[in-house]
Amino acid sequence: MSTATLAGTAVPVNDEGFFEDPTLWTREMAQEMAAADGIAELTPQHWTVIDFMRKEFFEKGTGPTVRVLGKTSGVTVKDLYLLFPKGPAKMAARIAGIPKPKGCI
Amino acid sequence: MEAERTASMTKRIVILGGGTGGTLTANRLHRHFRHHSSQHQPVEIIVVDQDDHHVYQPGLLFVPFGLAQHSEIVRPRQAQLHRDVEFVEDTIDHVDIHADTVYLTGGRELTYDVLVVATGAVLAFDETEGLTGPGWNEKVFTFYDLAGATALAGALEHFEGGKLVVNIVDMPIKCPIAPLEFCFLADWYFTDRGIRDKVEITLATPLDGAFTKPTAAAALGSLLEEKGIHVVTEFNTGEVDGGPDGKLVGYDGREVPFDLAVVVPAHSGAEYVGRSEGLGDDLNFIPTNTATLQTKAMPNIFALGDATNVPTSKAGSVTHFEGEVLVENIIRHLDHEELDATYDGHANCFIETGFGKALLIDFNYDTEPLPGHFPAAVGMPLLKESRMNHLGKLMFQWFYWHALLQGRDIPGIGADMPTSGKDRPTTPVDADSEGASA
């Protein structure tokens, strides 16, 4: 575990930069992480995905996979990849301040 | 007839699906209630399936290589069930979980005291653009169903060289090691035909390694490398183009060209689940308690096997181990007793590696596959190729039809994962560190 300083606040994150405690997340932090990942500005469509991921996480205990996102978030899988080119489930989960979605076995 | 059932106080257990999970559950329940008839109200058991063809699914891997035939791996479902278990051949329209009723498309309505969902997973071909378009069953195949595996056998026989790509579209899939086994067998098959140097074999996977668990991923990764099989990781298939210039196109824009593609489509739960309000999740899998196998939908609904969302492999061994706990819990539920929360995620898989050898892996929710021996210090080697494991894999089909489906225990192989023969690492391995599928 390490610490990242986001929007002026120190936040515990894991080795891959995923939040350890999703309740510490703020929208300013998301903007900052997105910028570091090459997304100059989070558009309303980005926010749709981010808000959806947080809602799913707090309801179900894990972030959705890309396929579930494509079926339920209102954004198609193709568009998800345009929004989050480094892999929507992981990249969006990190920016949304939730743990890395559990891999399937 | 429904009124008659209520009056007679007979309890009814309806099992949806007559595959591995449904069959072994029905036979185990039947045996229990026959032997303990004095302690219980009378129980009737009904199994519903849409057809009467029980496929030994591990056999599908061997069909493309001419090592197994249709007739050897398919038997009637009803013949695997005890004669006192009623078999209903019909499709399921939906389940009303509040009315404890299953509605069949033929019009019959089955009320139940306990429902068991064992309808497995289905292949979601239409979720991948182009998959069943041009080239389907000509240069693009799957071996995950019998028709596909049979068609692929013909194509492999006539394949004289070029790029063979094995592709996993998305996780979860049934038997997550089967695509690797296919690569290993293809390596052996083309070597045997004397044209291995003319065939380039590539595995394109959404995972970040050869398998989901770190120690096994490393061992299997080395084996793929030794056999000259290329691996493209974190590949999320957006489109399969089976035209003249065959290629897989990833959502990230990467392309993997092929002359012959063997695709494992995305999996979903059965369609009727989507029509049954409150029963399944977004992919039609059944949210299920990982230790008791009671569903989250209703206390009188249980689920096992590929149909659940339980975080372990979708595999026959898992279903077999789950069956022991599930049957115990159905009995407890009917007796108003506390459920047994002991299913530990135990999975046990032979991995065919070609040239008459196989690996064996054994793991559960918390312990990833480790080297050593199974089931104890003297036993079959784990995570290591051996002829003994290959013979074990071949022999398993006999056990499947004659012991596992009949609900009998297989000597030395119990629901709980054995630990005595395993070489534990000195530092704990993080079981949670498996890669997410993007």
Short mmCIF file of C-alpha atoms in Angstrom, two decimals, chain B residues 151-361:
data_model
loop_
_atom_site.label_atom_id
_atom_site.label_comp_id
_atom_site.label_asym_id
_atom_site.label_seq_id
_atom_site.Cartn_x
_atom_site.Cartn_y
_atom_site.Cartn_z
CA ALA B 151 -17.34 -28.91 -37.60
CA LEU B 152 -13.89 -27.88 -36.34
CA ALA B 153 -12.66 -31.48 -36.56
CA GLY B 154 -13.20 -31.34 -40.33
CA ALA B 155 -11.44 -27.98 -40.66
CA LEU B 156 -8.39 -29.07 -38.65
CA GLU B 157 -8.09 -32.21 -40.72
CA HIS B 158 -7.79 -30.09 -43.88
CA PHE B 159 -5.61 -27.35 -42.33
CA GLU B 160 -2.22 -27.48 -44.03
CA GLY B 161 -0.55 -24.51 -42.34
CA GLY B 162 -0.95 -20.86 -41.45
CA LYS B 163 -2.11 -18.84 -38.48
CA LEU B 164 -4.28 -20.60 -35.91
CA VAL B 165 -5.71 -18.22 -33.32
CA VAL B 166 -7.48 -19.35 -30.17
CA ASN B 167 -9.51 -16.50 -28.70
CA ILE B 168 -11.34 -15.99 -25.40
CA VAL B 169 -13.84 -13.17 -25.91
CA ASP B 170 -14.60 -12.41 -22.26
CA MET B 171 -14.54 -13.99 -18.83
CA PRO B 172 -16.19 -15.84 -17.18
CA ILE B 173 -16.18 -18.93 -19.39
CA LYS B 174 -16.75 -22.59 -18.68
CA CYS B 175 -13.54 -24.43 -17.90
CA PRO B 176 -11.14 -21.46 -18.18
CA ILE B 177 -8.20 -23.74 -18.93
CA ALA B 178 -9.84 -25.42 -21.94
CA PRO B 179 -8.58 -22.79 -24.43
CA LEU B 180 -5.01 -23.45 -23.20
CA GLU B 181 -5.55 -27.18 -23.49
CA PHE B 182 -6.76 -26.59 -27.04
CA CYS B 183 -3.46 -24.81 -27.81
CA PHE B 184 -1.43 -27.65 -26.25
CA LEU B 185 -3.37 -30.31 -28.17
CA ALA B 186 -3.06 -28.33 -31.41
CA ASP B 187 0.73 -28.22 -30.88
CA TRP B 188 0.75 -32.00 -30.42
CA TYR B 189 -1.72 -32.61 -33.29
CA PHE B 190 0.28 -30.64 -35.88
CA THR B 191 3.57 -32.12 -34.64
CA ASP B 192 2.05 -35.56 -35.11
CA ARG B 193 0.99 -34.61 -38.66
CA GLY B 194 4.51 -33.36 -39.37
CA ILE B 195 3.45 -29.78 -40.17
CA ARG B 196 4.00 -28.04 -36.82
CA ASP B 197 6.63 -25.75 -38.41
CA LYS B 198 3.99 -24.50 -40.85
CA VAL B 199 1.47 -23.57 -38.14
CA GLU B 200 1.66 -20.46 -35.96
CA ILE B 201 -0.44 -20.89 -32.82
CA THR B 202 -1.58 -17.80 -30.89
CA LEU B 203 -3.77 -17.47 -27.80
CA ALA B 204 -5.56 -14.11 -27.56
CA THR B 205 -6.94 -13.63 -24.04
CA PRO B 206 -8.56 -10.78 -22.09
CA LEU B 207 -6.55 -11.83 -19.02
CA ASP B 208 -3.14 -10.36 -18.22
CA GLY B 209 -1.55 -13.84 -18.27
CA ALA B 210 -2.22 -17.45 -19.25
CA PHE B 211 -4.57 -18.07 -16.31
CA THR B 212 -6.36 -16.19 -13.54
CA LYS B 213 -4.23 -17.34 -10.59
CA PRO B 214 -0.55 -16.20 -10.34
CA THR B 215 1.36 -19.44 -9.63
CA ALA B 216 -0.59 -21.43 -12.21
CA ALA B 217 -0.40 -18.54 -14.71
CA ALA B 218 3.39 -18.59 -14.44
CA ALA B 219 3.64 -22.39 -14.83
CA LEU B 220 1.20 -22.46 -17.75
CA GLY B 221 2.86 -19.41 -19.32
CA SER B 222 6.21 -21.22 -19.37
CA LEU B 223 4.61 -24.28 -20.87
CA LEU B 224 3.04 -22.21 -23.67
CA GLU B 225 6.42 -20.63 -24.35
CA GLU B 226 8.19 -24.02 -24.41
CA LYS B 227 5.70 -25.23 -26.97
CA GLY B 228 6.13 -22.13 -29.13
CA ILE B 229 2.61 -20.85 -28.57
CA HIS B 230 2.28 -17.04 -28.70
CA VAL B 231 0.11 -15.26 -26.17
CA VAL B 232 -1.58 -11.90 -26.73
CA THR B 233 -2.79 -10.64 -23.33
CA GLU B 234 -5.39 -8.07 -22.29
CA PHE B 235 -7.00 -8.48 -25.69
CA ASN B 236 -10.67 -7.53 -25.62
CA THR B 237 -12.29 -8.81 -28.79
CA GLY B 238 -14.51 -6.22 -30.43
CA GLU B 239 -15.00 -7.89 -33.78
CA VAL B 240 -14.28 -11.16 -35.55
CA ASP B 241 -13.72 -10.68 -39.27
CA GLY B 242 -13.93 -14.05 -41.01
CA GLY B 243 -13.57 -12.57 -44.51
CA PRO B 244 -10.65 -13.25 -46.91
CA ASP B 245 -8.19 -11.40 -44.61
CA GLY B 246 -9.32 -13.01 -41.39
CA LYS B 247 -8.61 -11.00 -38.27
CA LEU B 248 -9.70 -10.35 -34.72
CA VAL B 249 -10.06 -6.66 -33.94
CA GLY B 250 -9.66 -5.55 -30.33
CA TYR B 251 -11.64 -2.68 -28.82
CA ASP B 252 -8.29 -0.94 -28.39
CA GLY B 253 -7.63 -1.19 -32.14
CA ARG B 254 -5.11 -4.05 -32.04
CA GLU B 255 -5.52 -6.69 -34.78
CA VAL B 256 -4.69 -10.39 -34.67
CA PRO B 257 -4.68 -11.97 -38.14
CA PHE B 258 -5.77 -15.59 -38.62
CA ASP B 259 -6.31 -18.30 -41.21
CA LEU B 260 -8.31 -20.34 -38.72
CA ALA B 261 -9.90 -18.88 -35.57
CA VAL B 262 -11.18 -20.91 -32.65
CA VAL B 263 -13.31 -18.56 -30.58
CA VAL B 264 -14.72 -19.08 -27.11
CA PRO B 265 -17.74 -16.76 -27.09
CA ALA B 266 -18.84 -14.68 -24.11
CA HIS B 267 -21.04 -16.64 -21.68
CA SER B 268 -24.34 -15.72 -20.05
CA GLY B 269 -26.80 -17.49 -17.80
CA ALA B 270 -29.87 -19.09 -19.40
CA GLU B 271 -32.32 -16.78 -21.17
CA TYR B 272 -35.37 -17.54 -19.00
CA VAL B 273 -33.42 -16.09 -16.04
CA GLY B 274 -33.70 -12.68 -17.70
CA ARG B 275 -37.49 -13.17 -17.88
CA SER B 276 -37.72 -14.18 -14.20
CA GLU B 277 -37.83 -11.01 -12.15
CA GLY B 278 -35.49 -10.99 -9.18
CA LEU B 279 -33.72 -14.25 -10.02
CA GLY B 280 -30.54 -13.28 -11.90
CA ASP B 281 -27.97 -10.53 -12.45
CA ASP B 282 -27.25 -8.43 -15.53
CA LEU B 283 -25.62 -11.41 -17.29
CA ASN B 284 -28.41 -13.81 -16.19
CA PHE B 285 -26.17 -15.57 -13.67
CA ILE B 286 -27.73 -16.29 -10.28
CA PRO B 287 -26.40 -14.29 -7.30
CA THR B 288 -25.67 -17.09 -4.84
CA ASN B 289 -24.20 -17.36 -1.35
CA THR B 290 -20.67 -18.66 -1.93
CA ALA B 291 -20.64 -20.94 1.15
CA THR B 292 -24.24 -22.25 1.38
CA LEU B 293 -25.33 -22.11 -2.30
CA GLN B 294 -28.65 -20.60 -1.31
CA THR B 295 -29.55 -17.89 -3.82
CA LYS B 296 -29.96 -14.28 -2.84
CA ALA B 297 -33.32 -14.30 -4.65
CA MET B 298 -35.28 -16.40 -2.11
CA PRO B 299 -34.47 -18.72 0.82
CA ASN B 300 -36.14 -21.66 -0.96
CA ILE B 301 -34.13 -21.24 -4.17
CA PHE B 302 -30.69 -22.82 -4.44
CA ALA B 303 -28.24 -22.85 -7.36
CA LEU B 304 -25.10 -24.65 -8.39
CA GLY B 305 -22.68 -25.09 -11.25
CA ASP B 306 -22.16 -22.75 -14.19
CA ALA B 307 -25.49 -21.00 -13.54
CA THR B 308 -24.27 -19.18 -10.41
CA ASN B 309 -22.13 -16.09 -9.95
CA VAL B 310 -19.98 -17.89 -7.36
CA PRO B 311 -16.35 -16.71 -7.81
CA THR B 312 -14.69 -20.02 -8.66
CA SER B 313 -14.19 -21.80 -11.98
CA LYS B 314 -17.19 -22.86 -14.00
CA ALA B 315 -16.27 -26.53 -14.10
CA GLY B 316 -17.75 -29.97 -13.50
CA SER B 317 -15.52 -30.59 -10.48
CA VAL B 318 -16.84 -27.41 -8.86
CA THR B 319 -20.42 -28.49 -9.53
CA HIS B 320 -19.68 -31.90 -8.05
CA PHE B 321 -18.21 -30.44 -4.85
CA GLU B 322 -20.99 -27.84 -4.60
CA GLY B 323 -23.56 -30.63 -4.93
CA GLU B 324 -22.62 -32.16 -1.58
CA VAL B 325 -23.16 -28.91 0.31
CA LEU B 326 -26.24 -27.96 -1.71
CA VAL B 327 -28.06 -31.22 -1.06
CA GLU B 328 -27.28 -31.02 2.65
CA ASN B 329 -28.68 -27.49 2.70
CA ILE B 330 -31.89 -28.36 0.87
CA ILE B 331 -32.52 -31.01 3.51
CA ARG B 332 -31.74 -28.53 6.29
CA HIS B 333 -33.98 -25.91 4.70
CA LEU B 334 -36.90 -28.38 4.60
CA ASP B 335 -36.18 -29.32 8.22
CA HIS B 336 -36.02 -25.62 9.24
CA GLU B 337 -32.41 -26.02 10.36
CA GLU B 338 -29.50 -23.62 9.96
CA LEU B 339 -27.65 -24.01 6.66
CA ASP B 340 -24.19 -25.54 6.36
CA ALA B 341 -21.81 -22.80 5.18
CA THR B 342 -18.87 -24.97 4.22
CA TYR B 343 -18.45 -24.83 0.45
CA ASP B 344 -14.89 -23.49 0.10
CA GLY B 345 -14.70 -22.94 -3.66
CA HIS B 346 -12.88 -26.23 -4.22
CA ALA B 347 -12.00 -26.87 -7.89
CA ASN B 348 -9.91 -29.65 -9.35
CA CYS B 349 -8.93 -29.75 -13.02
CA PHE B 350 -6.83 -31.93 -15.25
CA ILE B 351 -5.10 -29.86 -17.91
CA GLU B 352 -4.34 -31.87 -21.03
CA THR B 353 -0.95 -30.77 -22.40
CA GLY B 354 -0.60 -33.07 -25.40
CA PHE B 355 1.80 -35.95 -26.12
CA GLY B 356 -0.08 -38.18 -23.64
CA LYS B 357 0.53 -35.94 -20.67
CA ALA B 358 -1.51 -33.71 -18.42
CA LEU B 359 -1.20 -31.37 -15.45
CA LEU B 360 -3.47 -31.37 -12.43
CA ILE B 361 -4.49 -28.27 -10.48
#
